[in-house]
PDB file of C-alpha atoms in Angstrom:
ATOM      1  CA  UNK A   1      11.010 -17.862 -24.317  1.00 92.00           C
ATOM      2  CA  UNK A   2       7.968 -17.138 -26.476  1.00 95.00           C
ATOM      3  CA  UNK A   3       4.430 -17.143 -25.159  1.00 96.00           C
ATOM      4  CA  UNK A   4       1.716 -18.970 -27.191  1.00 97.00           C
ATOM      5  CA  UNK A   5       0.650 -15.987 -29.340  1.00 97.00           C
ATOM      6  CA  UNK A   6       4.291 -15.240 -30.161  1.00 97.00           C
ATOM      7  CA  UNK A   7       4.667 -18.876 -31.278  1.00 97.00           C
ATOM      8  CA  UNK A   8       1.685 -18.453 -33.607  1.00 97.00           C
ATOM      9  CA  UNK A   9       3.195 -15.238 -34.978  1.00 98.00           C
ATOM     10  CA  UNK A  10       6.556 -16.934 -35.577  1.00 97.00           C
ATOM     11  CA  UNK A  11       4.927 -19.926 -37.327  1.00 97.00           C
ATOM     12  CA  UNK A  12       2.764 -17.763 -39.606  1.00 96.00           C
ATOM     13  CA  UNK A  13       5.641 -15.454 -40.570  1.00 96.00           C
ATOM     14  CA  UNK A  14       7.637 -18.525 -41.662  1.00 96.00           C
ATOM     15  CA  UNK A  15       4.740 -20.049 -43.592  1.00 95.00           C
ATOM     16  CA  UNK A  16       3.477 -16.810 -45.192  1.00 94.00           C
ATOM     17  CA  UNK A  17       6.440 -14.440 -45.652  1.00 94.00           C
ATOM     18  CA  UNK A  18       4.430 -12.067 -47.870  1.00 92.00           C
ATOM     19  CA  UNK A  19       1.724 -11.566 -45.230  1.00 93.00           C
ATOM     20  CA  UNK A  20       1.699  -8.452 -43.080  1.00 95.00           C
ATOM     21  CA  UNK A  21       1.538  -9.734 -39.508  1.00 96.00           C
ATOM     22  CA  UNK A  22       1.376  -7.371 -36.542  1.00 96.00           C
ATOM     23  CA  UNK A  23       1.404  -8.395 -32.893  1.00 97.00           C
ATOM     24  CA  UNK A  24      -0.040  -5.985 -30.350  1.00 97.00           C
ATOM     25  CA  UNK A  25       0.944  -6.614 -26.736  1.00 96.00           C
ATOM     26  CA  UNK A  26      -1.486  -5.660 -23.972  1.00 95.00           C
ATOM     27  CA  UNK A  27      -1.279  -2.343 -22.170  1.00 92.00           C
ATOM     28  CA  UNK A  28      -1.896  -4.141 -18.858  1.00 90.00           C
ATOM     29  CA  UNK A  29      -0.016  -7.294 -17.870  1.00 83.00           C
ATOM     30  CA  UNK A  30      -3.165  -9.435 -17.794  1.00 86.00           C
ATOM     31  CA  UNK A  31      -4.808  -7.887 -20.881  1.00 93.00           C
ATOM     32  CA  UNK A  32      -5.411  -9.486 -24.280  1.00 95.00           C
ATOM     33  CA  UNK A  33      -2.838  -9.779 -27.049  1.00 96.00           C
ATOM     34  CA  UNK A  34      -3.910  -9.277 -30.688  1.00 95.00           C
ATOM     35  CA  UNK A  35      -2.367 -10.686 -33.853  1.00 96.00           C
ATOM     36  CA  UNK A  36      -3.555  -9.038 -37.087  1.00 94.00           C
ATOM     37  CA  UNK A  37      -2.909 -10.850 -40.358  1.00 94.00           C
ATOM     38  CA  UNK A  38      -3.213  -9.089 -43.722  1.00 92.00           C
ATOM     39  CA  UNK A  39      -2.685 -10.908 -46.991  1.00 86.00           C
ATOM     40  CA  UNK A  40      -2.701  -9.236 -50.412  1.00 83.00           C
ATOM     41  CA  UNK A  41      -3.649  -5.923 -48.801  1.00 79.00           C
ATOM     42  CA  UNK A  42      -6.742  -7.272 -47.045  1.00 80.00           C
ATOM     43  CA  UNK A  43      -7.366  -7.991 -43.383  1.00 79.00           C
ATOM     44  CA  UNK A  44      -7.920 -11.726 -43.273  1.00 86.00           C
ATOM     45  CA  UNK A  45      -7.670 -12.848 -39.672  1.00 91.00           C
ATOM     46  CA  UNK A  46      -7.501 -11.334 -36.210  1.00 92.00           C
ATOM     47  CA  UNK A  47      -6.448 -13.539 -33.311  1.00 95.00           C
ATOM     48  CA  UNK A  48      -6.986 -12.539 -29.697  1.00 95.00           C
ATOM     49  CA  UNK A  49      -5.135 -14.380 -26.945  1.00 96.00           C
ATOM     50  CA  UNK A  50      -5.594 -14.221 -23.197  1.00 94.00           C
ATOM     51  CA  UNK A  51      -3.499 -16.529 -21.012  1.00 91.00           C
ATOM     52  CA  UNK A  52      -6.421 -17.737 -18.895  1.00 91.00           C
ATOM     53  CA  UNK A  53      -8.969 -17.926 -21.746  1.00 93.00           C
ATOM     54  CA  UNK A  54      -7.105 -19.145 -24.818  1.00 95.00           C
ATOM     55  CA  UNK A  55      -7.529 -17.948 -28.400  1.00 97.00           C
ATOM     56  CA  UNK A  56     -10.379 -16.260 -30.217  1.00 94.00           C
ATOM     57  CA  UNK A  57     -10.259 -16.180 -34.010  1.00 94.00           C
ATOM     58  CA  UNK A  58     -12.132 -13.627 -36.125  1.00 91.00           C
ATOM     59  CA  UNK A  59     -12.062 -14.378 -39.837  1.00 84.00           C
ATOM     60  CA  UNK A  60     -15.200 -12.760 -41.222  1.00 66.00           C
ATOM     61  CA  UNK A  61     -14.737 -10.179 -43.965  1.00 58.00           C
ATOM     62  CA  UNK A  62     -16.368  -7.360 -41.998  1.00 59.00           C
ATOM     63  CA  UNK A  63     -15.028  -7.546 -38.451  1.00 55.00           C
ATOM     64  CA  UNK A  64     -16.296  -4.898 -36.063  1.00 61.00           C
ATOM     65  CA  UNK A  65     -14.925  -3.739 -32.742  1.00 62.00           C
ATOM     66  CA  UNK A  66     -16.506  -5.720 -29.919  1.00 65.00           C
ATOM     67  CA  UNK A  67     -17.599  -8.682 -32.070  1.00 73.00           C
ATOM     68  CA  UNK A  68     -17.339 -12.130 -30.570  1.00 79.00           C
ATOM     69  CA  UNK A  69     -14.798 -14.464 -32.179  1.00 87.00           C
ATOM     70  CA  UNK A  70     -15.946 -16.799 -34.935  1.00 87.00           C
ATOM     71  CA  UNK A  71     -13.967 -19.668 -33.419  1.00 93.00           C
ATOM     72  CA  UNK A  72     -12.314 -20.414 -30.066  1.00 94.00           C
ATOM     73  CA  UNK A  73      -9.221 -22.555 -29.404  1.00 96.00           C
ATOM     74  CA  UNK A  74      -7.460 -23.585 -26.224  1.00 95.00           C
ATOM     75  CA  UNK A  75      -3.946 -24.103 -27.614  1.00 95.00           C
ATOM     76  CA  UNK A  76      -1.629 -22.447 -30.104  1.00 96.00           C
ATOM     77  CA  UNK A  77      -1.191 -25.527 -32.312  1.00 96.00           C
ATOM     78  CA  UNK A  78      -4.924 -25.692 -33.054  1.00 97.00           C
ATOM     79  CA  UNK A  79      -5.264 -21.980 -33.857  1.00 97.00           C
ATOM     80  CA  UNK A  80      -2.181 -21.901 -36.072  1.00 95.00           C
ATOM     81  CA  UNK A  81      -3.429 -24.970 -38.000  1.00 95.00           C
ATOM     82  CA  UNK A  82      -6.804 -23.266 -38.567  1.00 95.00           C
ATOM     83  CA  UNK A  83      -5.226 -19.976 -39.688  1.00 94.00           C
ATOM     84  CA  UNK A  84      -2.875 -21.914 -41.980  1.00 94.00           C
ATOM     85  CA  UNK A  85      -5.940 -23.393 -43.713  1.00 93.00           C
ATOM     86  CA  UNK A  86      -7.722 -20.021 -43.920  1.00 90.00           C
ATOM     87  CA  UNK A  87      -4.691 -18.415 -45.538  1.00 89.00           C
ATOM     88  CA  UNK A  88      -4.533 -21.158 -48.152  1.00 86.00           C
ATOM     89  CA  UNK A  89      -1.676 -23.247 -46.847  1.00 73.00           C
ATOM     90  CA  UNK A  90      -1.208 -26.649 -48.430  1.00 53.00           C
ATOM     91  CA  UNK A  91      -1.491 -29.671 -46.149  1.00 45.00           C
TER      92      UNK A  91
END
């Protein structure tokens, strides 16, 4: 069974097969997961997920380590819909 960030990864890989999508699992069981999305050779979106906190989305062009997310979401459907729009998906 997939956790919420794995569901987002699966959805985005289906919708954007040419994107480079990398999922980083936490080193500690309760740590954050990160999903990095690169499109056309450029980092476009970074998603952080923590089970008790939800999703943080960073989509600025110059992300820096330790920056707060640009947007916050509580469920995977909302974050994957937002990333779909950022990446240029057609609705």
